[in-house]
Coordinates of C-alpha atoms in Angstrom, one line a residue:
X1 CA -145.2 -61.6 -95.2
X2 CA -144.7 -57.9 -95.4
X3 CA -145.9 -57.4 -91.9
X4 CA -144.0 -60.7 -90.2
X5 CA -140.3 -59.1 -92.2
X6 CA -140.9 -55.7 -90.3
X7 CA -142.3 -58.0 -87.4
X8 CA -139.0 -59.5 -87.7
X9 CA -137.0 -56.0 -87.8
X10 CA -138.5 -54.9 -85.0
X11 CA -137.7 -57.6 -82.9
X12 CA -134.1 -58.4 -83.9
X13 CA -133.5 -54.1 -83.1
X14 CA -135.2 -54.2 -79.3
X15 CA -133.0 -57.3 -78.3
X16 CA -130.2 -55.5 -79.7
X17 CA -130.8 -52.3 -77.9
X18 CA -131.2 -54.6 -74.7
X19 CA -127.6 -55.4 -74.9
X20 CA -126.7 -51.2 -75.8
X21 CA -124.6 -49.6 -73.7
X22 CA -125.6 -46.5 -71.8
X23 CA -124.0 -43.1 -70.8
X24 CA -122.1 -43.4 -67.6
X25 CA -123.0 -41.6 -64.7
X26 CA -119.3 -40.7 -64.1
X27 CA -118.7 -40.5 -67.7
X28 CA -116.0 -42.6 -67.1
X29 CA -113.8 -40.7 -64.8
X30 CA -113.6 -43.0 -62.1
X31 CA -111.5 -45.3 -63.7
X32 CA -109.4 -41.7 -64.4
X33 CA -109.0 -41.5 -60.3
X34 CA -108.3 -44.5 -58.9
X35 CA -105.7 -44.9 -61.5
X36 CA -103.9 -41.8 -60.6
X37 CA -104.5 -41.9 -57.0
X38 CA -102.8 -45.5 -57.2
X39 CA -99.5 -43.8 -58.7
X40 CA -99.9 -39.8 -57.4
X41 CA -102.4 -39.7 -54.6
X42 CA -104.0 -36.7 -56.2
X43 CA -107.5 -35.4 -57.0
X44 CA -108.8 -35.1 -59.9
X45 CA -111.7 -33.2 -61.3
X46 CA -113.9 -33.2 -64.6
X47 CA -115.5 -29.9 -64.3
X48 CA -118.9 -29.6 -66.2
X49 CA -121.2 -27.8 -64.1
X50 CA -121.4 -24.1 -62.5
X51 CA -121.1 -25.8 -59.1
X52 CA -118.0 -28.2 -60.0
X53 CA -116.1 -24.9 -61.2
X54 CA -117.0 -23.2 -58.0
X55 CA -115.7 -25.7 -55.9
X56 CA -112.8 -26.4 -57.8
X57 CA -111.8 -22.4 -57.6
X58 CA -112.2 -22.4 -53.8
X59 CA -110.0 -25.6 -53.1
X60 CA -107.1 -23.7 -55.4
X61 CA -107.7 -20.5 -53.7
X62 CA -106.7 -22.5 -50.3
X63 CA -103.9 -23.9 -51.9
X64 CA -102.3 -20.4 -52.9
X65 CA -103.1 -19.2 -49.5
X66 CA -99.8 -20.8 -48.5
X67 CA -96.5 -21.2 -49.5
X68 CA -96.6 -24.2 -52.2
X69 CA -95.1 -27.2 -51.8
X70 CA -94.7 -29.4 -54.9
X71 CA -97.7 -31.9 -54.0
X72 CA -99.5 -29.0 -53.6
X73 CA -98.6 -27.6 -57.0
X74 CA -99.7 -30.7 -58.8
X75 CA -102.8 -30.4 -56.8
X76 CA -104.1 -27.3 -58.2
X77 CA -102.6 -28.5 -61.6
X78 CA -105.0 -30.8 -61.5
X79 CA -108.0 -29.1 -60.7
X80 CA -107.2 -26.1 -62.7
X81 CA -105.4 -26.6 -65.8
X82 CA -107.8 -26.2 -69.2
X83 CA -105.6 -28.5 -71.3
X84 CA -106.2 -31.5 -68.7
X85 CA -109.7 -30.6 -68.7
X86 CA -110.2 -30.6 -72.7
X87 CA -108.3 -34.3 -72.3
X88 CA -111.8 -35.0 -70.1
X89 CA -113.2 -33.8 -72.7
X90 CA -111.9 -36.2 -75.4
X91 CA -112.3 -38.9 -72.9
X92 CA -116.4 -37.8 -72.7
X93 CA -116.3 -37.9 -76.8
X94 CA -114.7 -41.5 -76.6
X95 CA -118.0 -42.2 -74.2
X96 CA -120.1 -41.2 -77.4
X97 CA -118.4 -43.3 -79.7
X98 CA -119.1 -46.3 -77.2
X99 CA -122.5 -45.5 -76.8
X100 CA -122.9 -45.0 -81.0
X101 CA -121.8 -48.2 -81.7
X102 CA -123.5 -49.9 -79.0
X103 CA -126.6 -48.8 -81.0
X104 CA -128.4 -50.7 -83.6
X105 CA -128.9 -49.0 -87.1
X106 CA -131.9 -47.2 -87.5
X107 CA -134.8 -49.3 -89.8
X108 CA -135.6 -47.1 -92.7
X109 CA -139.6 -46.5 -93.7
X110 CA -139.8 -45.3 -96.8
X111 CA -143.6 -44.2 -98.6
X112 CA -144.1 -43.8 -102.3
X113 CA -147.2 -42.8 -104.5
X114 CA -147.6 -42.9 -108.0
X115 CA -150.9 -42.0 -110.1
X116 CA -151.7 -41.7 -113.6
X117 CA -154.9 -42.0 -115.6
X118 CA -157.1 -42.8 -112.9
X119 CA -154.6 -45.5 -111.0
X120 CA -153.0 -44.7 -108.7
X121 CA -150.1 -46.7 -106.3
X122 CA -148.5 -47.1 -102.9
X123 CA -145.8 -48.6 -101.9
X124 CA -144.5 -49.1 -98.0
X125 CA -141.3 -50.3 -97.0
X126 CA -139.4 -51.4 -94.1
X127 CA -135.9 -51.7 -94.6
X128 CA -132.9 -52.9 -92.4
X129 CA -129.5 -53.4 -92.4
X130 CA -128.9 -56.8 -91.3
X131 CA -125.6 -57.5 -91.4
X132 CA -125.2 -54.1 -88.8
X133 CA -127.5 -56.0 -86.6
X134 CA -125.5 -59.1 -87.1
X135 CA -122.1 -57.6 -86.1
X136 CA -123.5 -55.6 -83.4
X137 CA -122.1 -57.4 -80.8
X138 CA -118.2 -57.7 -81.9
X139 CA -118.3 -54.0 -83.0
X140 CA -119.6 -52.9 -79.3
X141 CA -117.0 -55.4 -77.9
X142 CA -114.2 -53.5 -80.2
X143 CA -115.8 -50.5 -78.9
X144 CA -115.8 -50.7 -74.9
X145 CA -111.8 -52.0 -75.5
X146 CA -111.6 -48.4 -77.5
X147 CA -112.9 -46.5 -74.7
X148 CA -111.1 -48.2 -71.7
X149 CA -108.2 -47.0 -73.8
X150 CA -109.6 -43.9 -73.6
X151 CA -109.8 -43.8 -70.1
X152 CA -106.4 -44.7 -69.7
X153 CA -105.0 -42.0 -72.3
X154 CA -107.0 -39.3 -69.8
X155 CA -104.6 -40.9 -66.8
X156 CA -101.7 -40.9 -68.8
X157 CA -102.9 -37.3 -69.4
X158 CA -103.5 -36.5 -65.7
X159 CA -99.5 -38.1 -65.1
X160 CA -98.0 -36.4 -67.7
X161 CA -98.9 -32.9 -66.2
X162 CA -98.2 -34.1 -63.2
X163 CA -95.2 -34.7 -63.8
X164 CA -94.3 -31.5 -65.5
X165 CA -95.7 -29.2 -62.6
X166 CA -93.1 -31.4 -60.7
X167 CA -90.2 -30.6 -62.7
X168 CA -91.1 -27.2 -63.2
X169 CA -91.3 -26.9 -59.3
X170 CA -88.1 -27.7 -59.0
X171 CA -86.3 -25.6 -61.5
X172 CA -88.4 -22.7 -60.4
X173 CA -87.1 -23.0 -56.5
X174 CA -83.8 -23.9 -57.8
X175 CA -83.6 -21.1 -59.6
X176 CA -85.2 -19.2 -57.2
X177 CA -82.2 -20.1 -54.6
X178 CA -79.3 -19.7 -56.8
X179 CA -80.6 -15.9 -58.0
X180 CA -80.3 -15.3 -54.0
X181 CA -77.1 -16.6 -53.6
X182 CA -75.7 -15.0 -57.0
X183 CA -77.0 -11.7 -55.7
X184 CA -74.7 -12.1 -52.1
X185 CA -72.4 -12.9 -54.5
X186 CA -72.7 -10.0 -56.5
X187 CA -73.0 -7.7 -53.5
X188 CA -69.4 -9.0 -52.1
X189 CA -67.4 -9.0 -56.0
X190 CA -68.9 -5.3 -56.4
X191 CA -67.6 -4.1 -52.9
X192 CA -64.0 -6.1 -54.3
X193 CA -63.7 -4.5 -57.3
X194 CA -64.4 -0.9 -55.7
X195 CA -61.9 -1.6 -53.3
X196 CA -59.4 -3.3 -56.3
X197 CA -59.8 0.5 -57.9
X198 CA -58.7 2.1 -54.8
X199 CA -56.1 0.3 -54.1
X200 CA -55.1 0.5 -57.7
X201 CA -55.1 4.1 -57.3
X202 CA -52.7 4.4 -54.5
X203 CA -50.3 1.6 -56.4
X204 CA -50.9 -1.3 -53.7
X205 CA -52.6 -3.5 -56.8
X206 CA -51.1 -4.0 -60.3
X207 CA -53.5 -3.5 -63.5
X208 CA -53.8 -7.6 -63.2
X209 CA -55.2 -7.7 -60.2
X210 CA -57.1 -5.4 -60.5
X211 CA -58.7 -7.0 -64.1
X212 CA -59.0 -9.9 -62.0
X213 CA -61.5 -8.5 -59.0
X214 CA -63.6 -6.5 -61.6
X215 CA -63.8 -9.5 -64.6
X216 CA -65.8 -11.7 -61.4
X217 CA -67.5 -9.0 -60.5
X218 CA -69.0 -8.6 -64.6
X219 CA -69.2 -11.7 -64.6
X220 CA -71.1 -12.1 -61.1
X221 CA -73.2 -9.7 -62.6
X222 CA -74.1 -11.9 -65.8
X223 CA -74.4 -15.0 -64.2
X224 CA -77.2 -13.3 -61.7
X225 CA -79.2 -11.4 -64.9
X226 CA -79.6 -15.1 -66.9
X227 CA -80.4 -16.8 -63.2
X228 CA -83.1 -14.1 -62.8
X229 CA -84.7 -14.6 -66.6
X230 CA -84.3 -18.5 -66.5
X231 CA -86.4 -17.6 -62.7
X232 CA -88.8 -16.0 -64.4
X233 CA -89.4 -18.3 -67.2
X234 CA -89.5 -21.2 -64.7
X235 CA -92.2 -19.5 -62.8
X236 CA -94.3 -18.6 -65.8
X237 CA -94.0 -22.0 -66.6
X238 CA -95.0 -23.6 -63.1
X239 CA -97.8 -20.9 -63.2
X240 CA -99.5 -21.9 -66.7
X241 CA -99.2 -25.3 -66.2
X242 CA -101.2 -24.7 -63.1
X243 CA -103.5 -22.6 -64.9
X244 CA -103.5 -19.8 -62.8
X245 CA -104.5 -16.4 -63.5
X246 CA -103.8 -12.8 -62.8
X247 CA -105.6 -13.4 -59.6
X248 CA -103.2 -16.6 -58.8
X249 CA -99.9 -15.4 -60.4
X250 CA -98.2 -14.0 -56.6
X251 CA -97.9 -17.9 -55.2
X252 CA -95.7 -18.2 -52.7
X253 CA -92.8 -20.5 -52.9
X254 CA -89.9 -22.1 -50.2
X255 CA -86.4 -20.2 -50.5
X256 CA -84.7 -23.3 -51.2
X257 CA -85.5 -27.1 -52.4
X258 CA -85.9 -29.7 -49.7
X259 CA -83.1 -31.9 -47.8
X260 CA -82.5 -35.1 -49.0
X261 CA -83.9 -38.1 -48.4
X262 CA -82.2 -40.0 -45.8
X263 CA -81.6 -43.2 -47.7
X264 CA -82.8 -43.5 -51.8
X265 CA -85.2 -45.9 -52.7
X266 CA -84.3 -49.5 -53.4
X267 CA -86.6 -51.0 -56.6
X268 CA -84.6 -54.1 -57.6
X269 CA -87.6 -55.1 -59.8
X270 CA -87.9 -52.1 -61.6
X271 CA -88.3 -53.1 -64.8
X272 CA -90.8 -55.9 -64.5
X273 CA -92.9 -53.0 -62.3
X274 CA -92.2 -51.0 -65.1
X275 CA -94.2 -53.1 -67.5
X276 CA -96.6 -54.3 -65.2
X277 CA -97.7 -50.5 -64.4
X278 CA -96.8 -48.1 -67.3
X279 CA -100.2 -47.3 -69.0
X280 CA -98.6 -46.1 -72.4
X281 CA -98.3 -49.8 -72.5
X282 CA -101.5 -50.8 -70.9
X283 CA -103.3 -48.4 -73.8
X284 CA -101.4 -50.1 -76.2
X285 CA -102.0 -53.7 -75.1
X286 CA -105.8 -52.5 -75.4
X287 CA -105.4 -51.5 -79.1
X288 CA -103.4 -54.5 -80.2
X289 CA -106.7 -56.4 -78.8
X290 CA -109.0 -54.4 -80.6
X291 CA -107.4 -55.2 -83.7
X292 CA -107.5 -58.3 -83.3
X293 CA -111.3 -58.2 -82.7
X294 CA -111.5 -55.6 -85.7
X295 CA -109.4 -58.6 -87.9
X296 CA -111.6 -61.3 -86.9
X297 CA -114.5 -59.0 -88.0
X298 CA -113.0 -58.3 -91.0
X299 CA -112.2 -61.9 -92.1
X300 CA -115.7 -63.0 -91.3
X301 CA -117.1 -60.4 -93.6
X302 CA -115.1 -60.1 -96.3
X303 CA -117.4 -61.2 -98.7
X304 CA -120.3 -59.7 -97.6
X305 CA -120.5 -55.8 -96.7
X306 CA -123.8 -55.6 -97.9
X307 CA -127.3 -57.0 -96.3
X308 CA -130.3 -55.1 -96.5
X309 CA -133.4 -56.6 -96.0
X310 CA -136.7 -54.8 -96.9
X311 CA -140.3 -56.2 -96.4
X312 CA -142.6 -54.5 -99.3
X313 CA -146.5 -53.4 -98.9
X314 CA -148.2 -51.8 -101.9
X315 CA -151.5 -51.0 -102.7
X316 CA -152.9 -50.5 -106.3
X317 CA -156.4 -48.6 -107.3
X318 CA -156.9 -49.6 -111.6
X319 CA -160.1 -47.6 -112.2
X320 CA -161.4 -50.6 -114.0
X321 CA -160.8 -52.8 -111.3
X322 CA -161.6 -53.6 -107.1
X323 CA -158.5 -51.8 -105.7
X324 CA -155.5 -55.0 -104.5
X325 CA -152.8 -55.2 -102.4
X326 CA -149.1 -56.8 -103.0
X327 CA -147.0 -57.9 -100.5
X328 CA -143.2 -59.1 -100.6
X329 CA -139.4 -58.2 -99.8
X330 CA -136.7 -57.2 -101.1
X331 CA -133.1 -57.9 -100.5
X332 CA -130.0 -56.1 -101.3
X333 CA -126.6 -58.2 -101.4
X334 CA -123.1 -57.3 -102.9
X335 CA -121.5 -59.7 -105.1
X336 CA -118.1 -59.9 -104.5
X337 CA -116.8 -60.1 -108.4
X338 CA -113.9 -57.8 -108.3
X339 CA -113.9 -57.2 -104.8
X340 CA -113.2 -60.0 -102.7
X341 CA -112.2 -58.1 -99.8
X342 CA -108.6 -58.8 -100.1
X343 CA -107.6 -55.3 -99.8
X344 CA -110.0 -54.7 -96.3
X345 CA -108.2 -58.4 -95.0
X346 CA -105.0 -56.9 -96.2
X347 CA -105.1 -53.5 -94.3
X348 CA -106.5 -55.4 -91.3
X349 CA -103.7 -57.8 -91.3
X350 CA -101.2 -54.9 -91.8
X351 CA -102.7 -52.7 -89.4
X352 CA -102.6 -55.1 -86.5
X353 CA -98.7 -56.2 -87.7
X354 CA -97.8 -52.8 -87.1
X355 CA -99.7 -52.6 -83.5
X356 CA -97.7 -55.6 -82.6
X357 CA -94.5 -54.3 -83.7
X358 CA -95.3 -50.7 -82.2
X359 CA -96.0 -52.8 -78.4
X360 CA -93.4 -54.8 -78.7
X361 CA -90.6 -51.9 -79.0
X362 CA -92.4 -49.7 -76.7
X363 CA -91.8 -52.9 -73.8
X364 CA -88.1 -53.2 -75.0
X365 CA -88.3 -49.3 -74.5
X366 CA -89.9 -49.3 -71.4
X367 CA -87.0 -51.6 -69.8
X368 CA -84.7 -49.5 -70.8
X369 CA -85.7 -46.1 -69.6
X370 CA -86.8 -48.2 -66.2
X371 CA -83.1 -48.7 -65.7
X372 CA -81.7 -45.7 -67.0
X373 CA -84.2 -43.6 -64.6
X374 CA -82.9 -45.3 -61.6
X375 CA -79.0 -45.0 -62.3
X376 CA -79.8 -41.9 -62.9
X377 CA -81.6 -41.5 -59.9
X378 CA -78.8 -43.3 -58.1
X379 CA -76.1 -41.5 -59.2
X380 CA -77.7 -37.6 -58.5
X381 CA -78.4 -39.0 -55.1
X382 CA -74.9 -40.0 -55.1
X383 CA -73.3 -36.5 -56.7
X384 CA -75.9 -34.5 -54.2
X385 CA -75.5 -36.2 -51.1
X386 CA -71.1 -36.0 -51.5
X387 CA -71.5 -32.1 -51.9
X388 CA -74.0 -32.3 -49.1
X389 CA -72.0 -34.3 -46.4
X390 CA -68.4 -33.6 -48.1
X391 CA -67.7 -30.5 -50.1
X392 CA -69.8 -28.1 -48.6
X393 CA -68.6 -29.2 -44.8
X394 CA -64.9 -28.9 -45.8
X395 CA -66.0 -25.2 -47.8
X396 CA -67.2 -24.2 -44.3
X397 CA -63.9 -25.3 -42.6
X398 CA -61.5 -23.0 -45.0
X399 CA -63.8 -20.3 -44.7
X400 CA -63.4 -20.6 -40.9
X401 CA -59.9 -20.9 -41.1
X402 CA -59.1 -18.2 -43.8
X403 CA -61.0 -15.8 -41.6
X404 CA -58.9 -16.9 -38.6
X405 CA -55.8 -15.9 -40.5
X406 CA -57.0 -13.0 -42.3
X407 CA -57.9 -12.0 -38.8
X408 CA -54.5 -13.2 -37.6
X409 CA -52.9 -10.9 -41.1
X410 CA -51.2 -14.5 -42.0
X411 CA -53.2 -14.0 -45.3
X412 CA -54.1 -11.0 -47.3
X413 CA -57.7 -9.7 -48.8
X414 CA -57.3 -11.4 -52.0
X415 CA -56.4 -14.7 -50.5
X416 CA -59.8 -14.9 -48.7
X417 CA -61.8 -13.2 -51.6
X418 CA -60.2 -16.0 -53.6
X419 CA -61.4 -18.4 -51.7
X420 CA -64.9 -16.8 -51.7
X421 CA -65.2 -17.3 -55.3
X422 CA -64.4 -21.1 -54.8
X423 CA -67.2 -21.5 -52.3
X424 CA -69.5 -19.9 -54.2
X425 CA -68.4 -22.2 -57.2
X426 CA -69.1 -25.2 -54.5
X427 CA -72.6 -23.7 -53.7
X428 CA -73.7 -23.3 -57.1
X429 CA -72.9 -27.0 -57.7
X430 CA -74.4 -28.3 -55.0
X431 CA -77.6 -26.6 -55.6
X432 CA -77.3 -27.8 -59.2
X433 CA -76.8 -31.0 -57.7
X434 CA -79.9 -31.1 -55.7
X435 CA -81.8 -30.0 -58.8
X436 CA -80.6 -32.6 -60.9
X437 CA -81.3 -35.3 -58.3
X438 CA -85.0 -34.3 -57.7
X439 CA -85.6 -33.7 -61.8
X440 CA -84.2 -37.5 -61.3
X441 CA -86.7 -38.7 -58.7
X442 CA -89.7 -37.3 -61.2
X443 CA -88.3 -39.0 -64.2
X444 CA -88.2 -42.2 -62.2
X445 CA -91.7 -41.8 -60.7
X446 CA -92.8 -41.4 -65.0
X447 CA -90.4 -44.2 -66.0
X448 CA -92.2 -46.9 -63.7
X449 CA -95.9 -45.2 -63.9
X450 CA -95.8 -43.2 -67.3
X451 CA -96.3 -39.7 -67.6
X452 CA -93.3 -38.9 -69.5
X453 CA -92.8 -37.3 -73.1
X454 CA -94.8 -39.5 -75.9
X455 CA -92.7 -41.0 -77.9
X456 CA -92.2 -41.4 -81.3
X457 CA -94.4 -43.9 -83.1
X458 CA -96.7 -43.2 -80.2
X459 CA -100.6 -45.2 -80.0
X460 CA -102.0 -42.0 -82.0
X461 CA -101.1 -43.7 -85.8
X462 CA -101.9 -46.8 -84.8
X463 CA -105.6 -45.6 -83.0
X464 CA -106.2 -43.7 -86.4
X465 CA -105.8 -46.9 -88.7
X466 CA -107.3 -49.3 -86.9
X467 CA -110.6 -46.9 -86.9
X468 CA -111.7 -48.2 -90.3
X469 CA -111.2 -52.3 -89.6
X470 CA -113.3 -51.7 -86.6
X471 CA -116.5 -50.5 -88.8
X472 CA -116.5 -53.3 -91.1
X473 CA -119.4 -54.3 -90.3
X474 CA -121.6 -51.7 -92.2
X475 CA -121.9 -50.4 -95.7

């Protein structure tokens, strides 16, 4: 009997490591790229070997061998960054976890020997934990919906930093334009104020006026030192997030943010798109379905959590006797008396309640940001394209036309310097304005795809609780 139980053992653990799954070639990270080629049509890279890392290195080195466009940015972002890389790494640990629970338990051999007097005895067992090899199927199910979660968590990963390189493109080139234009700016109110104290000396400008030229001037002067330090920090920014280092840190970036688009875009189904594609919802659609897997495991044993079967040889030497063998089993099964796994059916329960809930606000979420994104988008389009085809073209006109009279003496110094200061105010909106619009366009690319801030109550709680449900079928 002993030898048909282990018999028995050994054959319920090969078909079950028949059905096991195996370590993936790609360790997953196709699934990675085609879902962020779909939304950003970007490579990405898990780096593991000498070779990848060489390769990776020269592709970035081309790309800072010209002046970076924001595509291009993200580009090496992606290849280069350490923090996206270590989210590949989670993504490989998530593999291992699939693979681990894929696996049957181990059968346990245990060998005893015990003498005394002349006897002596030993025993040989085989045990297994049968109840493990009976849920092995449900918990690898739960499993593979665990790790196409983590495969999605990498791509929301791989958008998120995306999408930060994106904004921190812009601000940087923003910022970049306005220092130049504050220091023009600068130039002119310095060569005003130096004549104001001329003037001032010969009595031709009151002490007013003269307060006047040299407060624009100071604060000229201010405006330009924050425009250079927030610069800076934008391009320290841009340049961790892409990883680079001192070798990478002279990148070369346009003078000014593009032109705008001729015509915005037109998503009338933006929130059902929204839904449909985000994968902060797609990862937790997966958990919410794990759960329930993890519940139904639960419920079906909740009176049982433990099932070991052990088949038993032993073989006994009496000094007065011809030496005999025993044969037998040996089975180990709780006895739910005070524990009739209410609580385990409780948190279960509770734990998928809460994944429900958690879904169902993040969609009601989801809509709203989807709509918000685009009026916003809408509206900087709106704000940048009226500076760009109104303001700035009637700025240019009275600059023409104060020059002609200044030219003409039908207007004094001041009267055009005045006006000066008003078109640099104009300028320094509408560059804010094109800022704000293409901050806009990358906060509507993350509102329909993902790749924005996580929010509170993200999937992380919810991923942490439902770990223990899922292994319910051991002891």
């Amino acid at each position: 009997m002993t030898r048909h139980l282990a018999r028995g053992l050994l054959v319920l653990t090969a078909l079950s490591v028949s059905g096991c799954a195996a370590f993936l070639p790609d360790g997953g990270m196709t699934a990675v790229s085609d879902l962020t080629s779909q939304t950003i049509n970007k490579d990405v890279a898990f780096v593991r070997t000498a070779e990848g890392a060489s390769a990776v290195d020269t592709r970035v080195r081309q790309l800072l061998s010209r002046t970076l466009s924001a595509d291009a940015a993200v580009q090496i972002a992606l290849l280069n960054n350490k923090g996206l890389q270590a989210a590949y790494n989670e993504l490989a640990l998530a593999e291992t976890d699939l693979v681990e629970q894929s696996l049957p338990p181990n059968p346990v051999f245990t060998i005893s020997r015990i003498s005394g007097n002349g006897a002596s005895e030993i025993e040989r067992q085989v045990v297994g934990d049968i109840l493990a090899l009976a849920t092995l199927p449900f918990r690898s199910d739960i499993a593979r919906d665990r790790f196409r979660g983590a495969q999605l968590r990498a791509a929301l990963a791989t958008l998120r930093l995306a999408a930060d390189v994106r904004r921190a493109y812009v601000r940087t080139v923003a910022g970049n334009e306005m220092v130049v234009l504050l220091t023009d700016a600068k130039a002119t109110a310095e060569s005003t104020a130096q004549l104001a104290v001329k003037l001032g000396e010969t009595g031709s400008l009151n002490k007013l006026d003269q307060a006047r030229e040299q407060v624009f001037y100071a604060e000229t002067t201010a405006d330009l030192a924050t425009a250079r330090q927030s610069a800076t920090s934008d391009r320290e920014r841009l340049a961790r997030l892409m990883g680079l280092w001192d070798d990478g840190l002279d990148f070369r970036l346009p003078d000014r943010l593009p032109p705008l688009p001729r015509r915005p875009q037109a998503l009338p189904s933006i929130e059902a798109d929204a839904v449909a594609h985000r994968i902060d919802l797609q990862i937790a659609r997966l958990e919410l379905a794990a759960l329930a897997k993890a519940l139904n495991l639960t419920e079906a044993t909740r009176f049982v959590t433990l099932l070991d079967l052990a088949g038993i040889s032993r073989r006994t030497q009496d000094p007065e006797g011809p030496p005999f063998r025993e044969r037998g089993f040996d089975v180990q099964l709780q006895i739910p008396i005070f524990d009739g796994g209410e609580v385990r059916v409780r948190q279960a329960a509770e734990t998928y309640n809460l994944a429900f809930n958690r879904l169902t606000e993040r969609a009601v979420n989801v809509r709203s940001e989807a709509r918000d994104a685009y009026r916003a988008y809408r509206s900087t389009y709106d704000i940048a394209g009226h500076y760009q085809r109104e303001i700035i073209p009637l700025r240019k006109i009275i600059t023409e036309e104060m020059q002609l009279r200044f030219s003409s003496m039908q207007v004094d110094i001041f009267a055009l310097l005045t006006e000066a200061r008003q078109r640099l105010a104009s300028l320094r909106g509408a560059i804010d304005a094109r800022q704000r619009f293409f901050l806009a366009q990358a906060d509507l690319q993350t509102a329909v795809n993902g790749g924005g801030s996580p929010a509170a109550g993200s999937d992380n709680p919810t991923t942490v609780a439902a770990a223990a449900p899922a292994d319910g079928g051991g002891h």
